[in-house]
Tab-separated table of N, CA and C in Angstrom:
chain	number	residue	atom	x	y	z
D	1	SER	N	106.754	128.358	11.313
D	1	SER	CA	106.220	128.299	12.671
D	1	SER	C	105.149	129.401	12.822
D	2	GLY	N	103.909	128.919	12.736
D	2	GLY	CA	102.795	129.818	12.902
D	2	GLY	C	102.450	130.633	11.679
D	3	SER	N	103.258	130.636	10.659
D	3	SER	CA	103.030	131.356	9.450
D	3	SER	C	102.049	130.593	8.566
D	4	SER	N	101.094	131.342	8.008
D	4	SER	CA	100.121	130.722	7.120
D	4	SER	C	100.555	130.815	5.636
D	5	ARG	N	101.751	131.288	5.430
D	5	ARG	CA	102.303	131.386	4.114
D	5	ARG	C	102.886	130.067	3.643
D	6	PRO	N	102.617	129.638	2.410
D	6	PRO	CA	103.128	128.343	1.976
D	6	PRO	C	104.620	128.359	1.780
D	7	SER	N	105.290	127.265	1.914
D	7	SER	CA	106.703	127.171	1.801
D	7	SER	C	107.124	127.203	0.306
D	8	GLU	N	108.441	127.377	0.110
D	8	GLU	CA	108.964	127.359	-1.269
D	8	GLU	C	108.785	125.956	-1.843
D	9	GLY	N	108.862	124.918	-0.991
D	9	GLY	CA	108.614	123.576	-1.456
D	9	GLY	C	107.260	123.365	-1.968
D	10	PHE	N	106.264	124.026	-1.359
D	10	PHE	CA	104.863	123.972	-1.825
D	10	PHE	C	104.730	124.528	-3.242
D	11	ALA	N	105.361	125.704	-3.459
D	11	ALA	CA	105.309	126.308	-4.778
D	11	ALA	C	105.949	125.412	-5.856
D	12	LEU	N	107.057	124.776	-5.494
D	12	LEU	CA	107.672	123.830	-6.419
D	12	LEU	C	106.811	122.640	-6.731
D	13	CYS	N	106.157	122.105	-5.698
D	13	CYS	CA	105.283	120.980	-5.857
D	13	CYS	C	104.082	121.345	-6.734
D	14	VAL	N	103.524	122.523	-6.567
D	14	VAL	CA	102.364	122.966	-7.396
D	14	VAL	C	102.844	123.097	-8.853
D	15	LEU	N	104.012	123.698	-9.045
D	15	LEU	CA	104.615	123.870	-10.384
D	15	LEU	C	104.849	122.429	-11.017
D	16	ALA	N	105.392	121.521	-10.246
D	16	ALA	CA	105.627	120.154	-10.718
D	16	ALA	C	104.307	119.472	-11.038
D	17	GLN	N	103.273	119.665	-10.236
D	17	GLN	CA	101.984	119.104	-10.514
D	17	GLN	C	101.435	119.676	-11.814
D	18	PHE	N	101.514	120.950	-12.002
D	18	PHE	CA	101.052	121.605	-13.213
D	18	PHE	C	101.763	121.024	-14.435
D	19	GLY	N	103.107	120.926	-14.370
D	19	GLY	CA	103.883	120.422	-15.473
D	19	GLY	C	103.539	119.001	-15.767
D	20	LEU	N	103.412	118.157	-14.737
D	20	LEU	CA	103.125	116.770	-14.850
D	20	LEU	C	101.763	116.559	-15.550
D	21	ASN	N	100.745	117.257	-15.117
D	21	ASN	CA	99.455	117.134	-15.709
D	21	ASN	C	99.448	117.613	-17.141
D	22	LEU	N	100.203	118.683	-17.451
D	22	LEU	CA	100.285	119.117	-18.807
D	22	LEU	C	100.928	118.092	-19.719
D	23	VAL	N	101.972	117.476	-19.259
D	23	VAL	CA	102.651	116.425	-20.010
D	23	VAL	C	101.739	115.183	-20.211
D	24	ILE	N	101.045	114.802	-19.131
D	24	ILE	CA	100.155	113.602	-19.199
D	24	ILE	C	99.033	113.839	-20.208
D	25	VAL	N	98.380	115.016	-20.194
D	25	VAL	CA	97.286	115.356	-21.094
D	25	VAL	C	97.850	115.451	-22.535
D	26	GLY	N	98.946	116.064	-22.672
D	26	GLY	CA	99.563	116.206	-23.997
D	26	GLY	C	99.913	114.884	-24.614
D	27	PHE	N	100.481	113.976	-23.790
D	27	PHE	CA	100.843	112.664	-24.283
D	27	PHE	C	99.585	111.832	-24.666
D	28	GLU	N	98.552	111.971	-23.824
D	28	GLU	CA	97.312	111.262	-24.115
D	28	GLU	C	96.760	111.617	-25.466
D	29	GLU	N	96.822	112.949	-25.739
D	29	GLU	CA	96.293	113.458	-27.042
D	29	GLU	C	97.198	112.946	-28.203
D	30	ALA	N	98.510	113.074	-28.038
D	30	ALA	CA	99.453	112.702	-29.083
D	30	ALA	C	99.442	111.220	-29.337
D	31	TYR	N	99.197	110.405	-28.324
D	31	TYR	CA	99.254	108.947	-28.464
D	31	TYR	C	98.264	108.447	-29.519
D	32	SER	N	96.998	108.883	-29.363
D	32	SER	CA	95.998	108.409	-30.295
D	32	SER	C	96.280	108.890	-31.712
D	33	LEU	N	96.754	110.134	-31.826
D	33	LEU	CA	97.099	110.658	-33.180
D	33	LEU	C	98.237	109.869	-33.791
D	34	PHE	N	99.257	109.593	-32.974
D	34	PHE	CA	100.422	108.808	-33.449
D	34	PHE	C	99.990	107.445	-33.874
D	35	CYS	N	99.166	106.800	-33.068
D	35	CYS	CA	98.711	105.437	-33.406
D	35	CYS	C	97.872	105.412	-34.648
D	36	ALA	N	97.058	106.440	-34.900
D	36	ALA	CA	96.148	106.451	-36.057
D	36	ALA	C	96.820	106.930	-37.360
D	37	SER	N	97.804	107.760	-37.226
D	37	SER	CA	98.494	108.348	-38.384
D	37	SER	C	99.178	107.282	-39.235
D	38	ARG	N	98.940	107.298	-40.538
D	38	ARG	CA	99.598	106.342	-41.414
D	38	ARG	C	100.979	106.744	-41.827
D	39	PRO	N	101.204	107.946	-42.298
D	39	PRO	CA	102.546	108.261	-42.826
D	39	PRO	C	103.649	108.278	-41.760
D	40	SER	N	103.343	108.792	-40.567
D	40	SER	CA	104.391	109.020	-39.602
D	40	SER	C	104.150	108.212	-38.302
D	41	GLY	N	103.012	107.532	-38.195
D	41	GLY	CA	102.658	106.817	-37.000
D	41	GLY	C	102.565	105.285	-37.257
D	42	LEU	N	101.649	104.683	-36.576
D	42	LEU	CA	101.466	103.205	-36.692
D	42	LEU	C	100.340	102.780	-37.631
D	43	GLY	N	99.466	103.675	-37.945
D	43	GLY	CA	98.376	103.346	-38.879
D	43	GLY	C	97.353	102.361	-38.285
D	44	LEU	N	97.117	102.445	-36.957
D	44	LEU	CA	96.167	101.537	-36.364
D	44	LEU	C	94.748	102.068	-36.492
D	45	GLY	N	93.814	101.166	-36.531
D	45	GLY	CA	92.354	101.538	-36.537
D	45	GLY	C	91.859	101.810	-35.147
D	46	PRO	N	90.651	102.337	-35.056
D	46	PRO	CA	90.097	102.689	-33.760
D	46	PRO	C	90.045	101.499	-32.736
D	47	SER	N	89.687	100.348	-33.236
D	47	SER	CA	89.579	99.190	-32.275
D	47	SER	C	90.980	98.812	-31.795
D	48	ASP	N	91.949	98.861	-32.695
D	48	ASP	CA	93.325	98.547	-32.280
D	48	ASP	C	93.863	99.568	-31.262
D	49	ILE	N	93.538	100.841	-31.468
D	49	ILE	CA	94.017	101.892	-30.532
D	49	ILE	C	93.366	101.642	-29.178
D	50	SER	N	92.067	101.281	-29.186
D	50	SER	CA	91.356	100.988	-27.921
D	50	SER	C	91.991	99.769	-27.248
D	51	ALA	N	92.336	98.773	-28.050
D	51	ALA	CA	92.936	97.573	-27.457
D	51	ALA	C	94.353	97.896	-26.877
D	52	SER	N	95.047	98.827	-27.486
D	52	SER	CA	96.367	99.158	-27.014
D	52	SER	C	96.295	99.889	-25.676
D	53	LEU	N	95.155	100.443	-25.327
D	53	LEU	CA	94.994	101.179	-24.072
D	53	LEU	C	94.510	100.253	-22.914
D	54	THR	N	94.259	98.987	-23.215
D	54	THR	CA	93.781	98.022	-22.196
D	54	THR	C	94.750	97.949	-21.032
D	55	PRO	N	96.055	97.740	-21.273
D	55	PRO	CA	96.964	97.661	-20.102
D	55	PRO	C	96.992	98.951	-19.293
D	56	LEU	N	96.790	100.118	-19.952
D	56	LEU	CA	96.713	101.386	-19.257
D	56	LEU	C	95.557	101.347	-18.278
D	57	SER	N	94.425	100.905	-18.752
D	57	SER	CA	93.258	100.870	-17.866
D	57	SER	C	93.437	99.906	-16.730
D	58	LEU	N	94.041	98.794	-16.975
D	58	LEU	CA	94.306	97.815	-15.936
D	58	LEU	C	95.275	98.403	-14.875
D	59	SER	N	96.280	99.117	-15.320
D	59	SER	CA	97.239	99.735	-14.366
D	59	SER	C	96.546	100.803	-13.579
D	60	LEU	N	95.659	101.554	-14.228
D	60	LEU	CA	94.929	102.645	-13.465
D	60	LEU	C	93.989	102.039	-12.419
D	61	LEU	N	93.495	100.807	-12.686
D	61	LEU	CA	92.614	100.138	-11.738
D	61	LEU	C	93.394	99.475	-10.618
D	62	LEU	N	94.547	98.811	-10.935
D	62	LEU	CA	95.221	97.993	-9.995
D	62	LEU	C	96.400	98.661	-9.269
D	63	TRP	N	97.156	99.544	-9.920
D	63	TRP	CA	98.272	100.117	-9.275
D	63	TRP	C	97.991	100.903	-8.010
D	64	PRO	N	96.874	101.604	-7.921
D	64	PRO	CA	96.549	102.262	-6.633
D	64	PRO	C	96.482	101.281	-5.450
D	65	LEU	N	96.276	100.020	-5.696
D	65	LEU	CA	96.207	99.059	-4.638
D	65	LEU	C	97.626	98.661	-4.174
D	66	ALA	N	98.608	98.737	-5.049
D	66	ALA	CA	99.963	98.406	-4.710
D	66	ALA	C	100.767	99.605	-4.215
D	67	PHE	N	100.363	100.778	-4.648
D	67	PHE	CA	101.093	102.012	-4.386
D	67	PHE	C	101.371	102.274	-2.888
D	68	PRO	N	100.400	102.153	-1.989
D	68	PRO	CA	100.707	102.424	-0.598
D	68	PRO	C	101.858	101.680	-0.012
D	69	ARG	N	102.021	100.399	-0.405
D	69	ARG	CA	103.117	99.616	0.150
D	69	ARG	C	104.454	100.146	-0.385
D	70	LEU	N	104.476	100.479	-1.648
D	70	LEU	CA	105.695	101.058	-2.234
D	70	LEU	C	106.059	102.426	-1.591
D	71	GLU	N	105.053	103.253	-1.416
D	71	GLU	CA	105.275	104.589	-0.810
D	71	GLU	C	105.819	104.439	0.607
D	72	ARG	N	105.262	103.527	1.370
D	72	ARG	CA	105.781	103.314	2.740
D	72	ARG	C	107.203	102.819	2.769
D	73	ALA	N	107.559	102.027	1.718
D	73	ALA	CA	108.930	101.476	1.656
D	73	ALA	C	109.967	102.515	1.227
D	74	ILE	N	109.640	103.367	0.224
D	74	ILE	CA	110.680	104.239	-0.292
D	74	ILE	C	110.361	105.730	-0.138
D	75	GLY	N	109.140	106.096	0.245
D	75	GLY	CA	108.788	107.474	0.442
D	75	GLY	C	108.161	108.120	-0.787
D	76	ALA	N	107.389	109.211	-0.574
D	76	ALA	CA	106.688	109.868	-1.623
D	76	ALA	C	107.597	110.518	-2.629
D	77	ALA	N	108.702	111.102	-2.201
D	77	ALA	CA	109.654	111.751	-3.149
D	77	ALA	C	110.226	110.797	-4.131
D	78	ALA	N	110.707	109.646	-3.638
D	78	ALA	CA	111.233	108.593	-4.519
D	78	ALA	C	110.191	108.032	-5.437
D	79	CYS	N	108.952	107.840	-4.924
D	79	CYS	CA	107.863	107.375	-5.788
D	79	CYS	C	107.601	108.406	-6.879
D	80	PHE	N	107.637	109.669	-6.579
D	80	PHE	CA	107.406	110.702	-7.570
D	80	PHE	C	108.467	110.616	-8.658
D	81	GLN	N	109.714	110.560	-8.241
D	81	GLN	CA	110.839	110.456	-9.190
D	81	GLN	C	110.672	109.229	-10.085
D	82	GLN	N	110.407	108.071	-9.502
D	82	GLN	CA	110.227	106.826	-10.269
D	82	GLN	C	109.043	106.977	-11.211
D	83	GLY	N	107.928	107.498	-10.751
D	83	GLY	CA	106.754	107.622	-11.577
D	83	GLY	C	106.968	108.540	-12.787
D	84	VAL	N	107.583	109.700	-12.559
D	84	VAL	CA	107.884	110.624	-13.667
D	84	VAL	C	108.847	109.943	-14.642
D	85	SER	N	109.890	109.261	-14.132
D	85	SER	CA	110.880	108.617	-14.988
D	85	SER	C	110.204	107.548	-15.848
D	86	LEU	N	109.344	106.748	-15.243
D	86	LEU	CA	108.672	105.658	-15.964
D	86	LEU	C	107.733	106.219	-17.026
D	87	PHE	N	106.991	107.321	-16.641
D	87	PHE	CA	106.104	107.892	-17.638
D	87	PHE	C	106.867	108.525	-18.800
D	88	LEU	N	107.977	109.228	-18.520
D	88	LEU	CA	108.766	109.836	-19.536
D	88	LEU	C	109.455	108.795	-20.424
D	89	LEU	N	109.931	107.710	-19.847
D	89	LEU	CA	110.503	106.620	-20.631
D	89	LEU	C	109.502	106.038	-21.596
D	90	ALA	N	108.299	105.779	-21.141
D	90	ALA	CA	107.222	105.282	-21.978
D	90	ALA	C	106.922	106.245	-23.088
D	91	SER	N	106.848	107.512	-22.729
D	91	SER	CA	106.537	108.583	-23.707
D	91	SER	C	107.593	108.665	-24.819
D	92	LEU	N	108.899	108.592	-24.406
D	92	LEU	CA	109.965	108.704	-25.348
D	92	LEU	C	110.116	107.468	-26.174
D	93	ALA	N	109.692	106.282	-25.615
D	93	ALA	CA	109.833	105.020	-26.379
D	93	ALA	C	108.756	104.860	-27.390
D	94	THR	N	107.625	105.522	-27.290
D	94	THR	CA	106.499	105.313	-28.191
D	94	THR	C	106.850	105.599	-29.644
D	95	PRO	N	107.513	106.653	-30.007
D	95	PRO	CA	107.860	106.876	-31.438
D	95	PRO	C	108.788	105.798	-32.006
D	96	LEU	N	109.515	105.133	-31.117
D	96	LEU	CA	110.425	104.071	-31.610
D	96	LEU	C	109.666	102.842	-32.176
D	97	LEU	N	108.366	102.779	-31.863
D	97	LEU	CA	107.609	101.658	-32.373
D	97	LEU	C	107.565	101.640	-33.868
D	98	ARG	N	107.734	102.797	-34.510
D	98	ARG	CA	107.772	102.842	-36.009
D	98	ARG	C	108.891	102.083	-36.564
D	99	THR	N	109.943	101.838	-35.761
D	99	THR	CA	111.140	101.141	-36.326
D	99	THR	C	111.016	99.616	-36.332
D	100	ILE	N	109.873	99.093	-35.856
D	100	ILE	CA	109.634	97.652	-35.928
D	100	ILE	C	109.336	97.354	-37.377
D	101	PRO	N	110.165	96.537	-38.030
D	101	PRO	CA	109.955	96.314	-39.467
D	101	PRO	C	108.668	95.483	-39.736
D	102	ALA	N	107.794	96.034	-40.559
D	102	ALA	CA	106.527	95.414	-40.813
D	102	ALA	C	106.721	94.105	-41.646
D	103	GLY	N	105.961	93.086	-41.330
D	103	GLY	CA	105.946	91.874	-42.107
D	103	GLY	C	107.165	91.007	-41.950
D	104	ARG	N	108.076	91.287	-41.000
D	104	ARG	CA	109.281	90.507	-40.834
D	104	ARG	C	109.275	89.828	-39.456
D	105	SER	N	109.971	88.758	-39.346
D	105	SER	CA	110.004	88.024	-38.126
D	105	SER	C	111.307	88.456	-37.357
D	106	LEU	N	111.160	88.698	-36.103
D	106	LEU	CA	112.287	89.021	-35.206
D	106	LEU	C	112.370	87.984	-34.077
D	107	LEU	N	113.435	87.275	-34.018
D	107	LEU	CA	113.628	86.251	-32.993
D	107	LEU	C	112.479	85.250	-32.946
D	108	GLY	N	111.978	84.864	-34.143
D	108	GLY	CA	110.906	83.868	-34.219
D	108	GLY	C	109.488	84.399	-34.073
D	109	LEU	N	109.363	85.706	-33.668
D	109	LEU	CA	108.006	86.264	-33.530
D	109	LEU	C	107.746	87.200	-34.656
D	110	PRO	N	106.469	87.226	-35.188
D	110	PRO	CA	106.161	88.145	-36.254
D	110	PRO	C	106.235	89.552	-35.728
D	111	SER	N	106.423	90.540	-36.651
D	111	SER	CA	106.551	91.947	-36.205
D	111	SER	C	105.310	92.427	-35.517
D	112	THR	N	104.145	91.927	-35.898
D	112	THR	CA	102.914	92.371	-35.205
D	112	THR	C	102.932	91.948	-33.743
D	113	ALA	N	103.471	90.782	-33.459
D	113	ALA	CA	103.594	90.360	-32.015
D	113	ALA	C	104.464	91.282	-31.275
D	114	TRP	N	105.596	91.690	-31.876
D	114	TRP	CA	106.523	92.578	-31.204
D	114	TRP	C	105.861	93.938	-30.970
D	115	LEU	N	105.115	94.425	-32.020
D	115	LEU	CA	104.425	95.724	-31.877
D	115	LEU	C	103.432	95.666	-30.695
D	116	TRP	N	102.645	94.639	-30.626
D	116	TRP	CA	101.690	94.514	-29.519
D	116	TRP	C	102.344	94.341	-28.174
D	117	LEU	N	103.455	93.622	-28.146
D	117	LEU	CA	104.172	93.397	-26.876
D	117	LEU	C	104.690	94.795	-26.371
D	118	PHE	N	105.283	95.603	-27.253
D	118	PHE	CA	105.798	96.878	-26.862
D	118	PHE	C	104.705	97.911	-26.603
D	119	LEU	N	103.612	97.868	-27.397
D	119	LEU	CA	102.459	98.752	-27.131
D	119	LEU	C	101.887	98.475	-25.769
D	120	SER	N	101.761	97.210	-25.387
D	120	SER	CA	101.290	96.825	-24.119
D	120	SER	C	102.167	97.293	-22.985
D	121	ALA	N	103.485	97.085	-23.159
D	121	ALA	CA	104.452	97.494	-22.134
D	121	ALA	C	104.460	99.012	-21.959
D	122	ILE	N	104.358	99.741	-23.047
D	122	ILE	CA	104.321	101.213	-22.956
D	122	ILE	C	103.047	101.660	-22.287
D	123	SER	N	101.969	101.073	-22.615
D	123	SER	CA	100.668	101.469	-22.028
D	123	SER	C	100.657	101.159	-20.527
D	124	LEU	N	101.180	100.010	-20.149
D	124	LEU	CA	101.295	99.674	-18.734
D	124	LEU	C	102.195	100.592	-17.977
D	125	ALA	N	103.337	100.946	-18.574
D	125	ALA	CA	104.277	101.866	-17.949
D	125	ALA	C	103.703	103.259	-17.827
D	126	ARG	N	102.931	103.729	-18.833
D	126	ARG	CA	102.279	105.053	-18.722
D	126	ARG	C	101.322	105.089	-17.582
D	127	GLY	N	100.537	104.008	-17.461
D	127	GLY	CA	99.564	103.950	-16.356
D	127	GLY	C	100.177	103.967	-14.980
D	128	VAL	N	101.158	103.059	-14.822
D	128	VAL	CA	101.832	102.952	-13.487
D	128	VAL	C	102.577	104.267	-13.166
D	129	GLY	N	103.296	104.778	-14.158
D	129	GLY	CA	104.077	106.005	-13.939
D	129	GLY	C	103.159	107.188	-13.646
D	130	GLY	N	102.093	107.317	-14.393
D	130	GLY	CA	101.160	108.425	-14.194
D	130	GLY	C	100.478	108.361	-12.816
D	131	VAL	N	99.950	107.160	-12.450
D	131	VAL	CA	99.392	107.053	-11.109
D	131	VAL	C	100.357	107.310	-9.975
D	132	GLN	N	101.543	106.727	-10.162
D	132	GLN	CA	102.549	106.880	-9.108
D	132	GLN	C	102.989	108.351	-8.959
D	133	ALA	N	103.222	108.980	-10.072
D	133	ALA	CA	103.655	110.398	-10.034
D	133	ALA	C	102.574	111.333	-9.470
D	134	THR	N	101.342	111.187	-9.943
D	134	THR	CA	100.270	112.095	-9.510
D	134	THR	C	99.864	111.855	-7.988
D	135	THR	N	99.844	110.610	-7.619
D	135	THR	CA	99.573	110.274	-6.211
D	135	THR	C	100.728	110.805	-5.298
D	136	SER	N	101.917	110.591	-5.734
D	136	SER	CA	103.046	111.091	-4.918
D	136	SER	C	103.127	112.552	-4.734
D	137	ILE	N	102.831	113.263	-5.849
D	137	ILE	CA	102.896	114.723	-5.736
D	137	ILE	C	101.780	115.255	-4.767
D	138	ALA	N	100.625	114.587	-4.808
D	138	ALA	CA	99.548	114.942	-3.859
D	138	ALA	C	99.971	114.667	-2.438
D	139	LEU	N	100.662	113.574	-2.168
D	139	LEU	CA	101.165	113.296	-0.859
D	139	LEU	C	102.204	114.321	-0.396
D	140	LEU	N	103.048	114.670	-1.324
D	140	LEU	CA	104.104	115.665	-1.009
D	140	LEU	C	103.502	117.047	-0.683
D	141	LEU	N	102.511	117.402	-1.493
D	141	LEU	CA	101.805	118.685	-1.263
D	141	LEU	C	101.157	118.648	0.157
D	142	ASN	N	100.468	117.590	0.435
D	142	ASN	CA	99.786	117.547	1.745
D	142	ASN	C	100.748	117.533	2.896
D	143	SER	N	101.898	116.949	2.692
D	143	SER	CA	102.893	116.947	3.795
D	143	SER	C	103.503	118.337	4.020
D	144	LEU	N	103.430	119.205	3.041
D	144	LEU	CA	104.027	120.561	3.172
D	144	LEU	C	103.038	121.576	3.797
D	145	LEU	N	101.792	121.183	3.830
D	145	LEU	CA	100.796	122.111	4.328
D	145	LEU	C	100.519	121.942	5.827
D	146	HIS	N	100.506	123.019	6.545
D	146	HIS	CA	100.243	122.900	7.938
D	146	HIS	C	99.033	123.748	8.388
D	147	THR	N	98.812	124.817	7.680
D	147	THR	CA	97.643	125.688	7.938
D	147	THR	C	96.984	126.036	6.685
D	148	ASP	N	95.728	126.509	6.717
D	148	ASP	CA	94.991	126.891	5.516
D	148	ASP	C	95.006	125.791	4.473
D	149	LEU	N	94.818	124.566	4.938
D	149	LEU	CA	94.845	123.389	4.072
D	149	LEU	C	93.884	123.507	2.903
D	150	GLY	N	92.694	123.962	3.159
D	150	GLY	CA	91.718	124.008	2.103
D	150	GLY	C	92.102	124.990	0.998
D	151	LEU	N	92.606	126.157	1.404
D	151	LEU	CA	93.009	127.139	0.413
D	151	LEU	C	94.149	126.604	-0.486
D	152	TYR	N	95.184	126.028	0.128
D	152	TYR	CA	96.332	125.577	-0.649
D	152	TYR	C	95.994	124.284	-1.477
D	153	ASN	N	95.146	123.443	-0.914
D	153	ASN	CA	94.733	122.266	-1.711
D	153	ASN	C	93.912	122.674	-2.866
D	154	GLY	N	93.067	123.701	-2.715
D	154	GLY	CA	92.322	124.222	-3.849
D	154	GLY	C	93.208	124.849	-4.932
D	155	LEU	N	94.220	125.492	-4.469
D	155	LEU	CA	95.205	126.093	-5.369
D	155	LEU	C	95.964	125.013	-6.146
D	156	ALA	N	96.318	123.908	-5.474
D	156	ALA	CA	97.031	122.814	-6.145
D	156	ALA	C	96.133	122.105	-7.136
D	157	VAL	N	94.831	121.878	-6.778
D	157	VAL	CA	93.895	121.266	-7.714
D	157	VAL	C	93.664	122.158	-8.878
D	158	SER	N	93.609	123.430	-8.687
D	158	SER	CA	93.411	124.350	-9.802
D	158	SER	C	94.582	124.328	-10.774
D	159	ALA	N	95.785	124.225	-10.232
D	159	ALA	CA	97.003	124.150	-11.077
D	159	ALA	C	97.024	122.873	-11.878
D	160	SER	N	96.478	121.792	-11.351
D	160	SER	CA	96.505	120.514	-12.054
D	160	SER	C	95.382	120.432	-13.113
D	161	ALA	N	94.336	121.276	-13.001
D	161	ALA	CA	93.280	121.276	-13.920
D	161	ALA	C	93.708	121.966	-15.168
């Protein structure tokens, strides 16, 4: 009430935003290396790695159009939790792609079809989860600020950089 000091919730949100951005950037870097690596990754070429990112780009383009309706229905905090969970699930599932047996058919589909199906699903989940989590944390930060909005918003943006 009248205090220009940020709340404890603000500090937690800035810390969460910092951690989220660190994880997103780290996973983006690790994903390409994992896909390109032959001995411990998938051994994909540059064009295949680019193709595997197509669902990610589509989700980055389209999910912001659907997000406002979801946020109004369940709230920013629930959207943040869902976004982080989806992103982490996709991140943890990525190394499991190595377990798809090469050159064998699974349920009538060749292993390459399964690989691309899962790569696409993971890429889509990363995009939706990332957009949802980062947008939600921005909404949560803005809802916690009452005075000195520019100062605290700048602080939050600096933490995410």
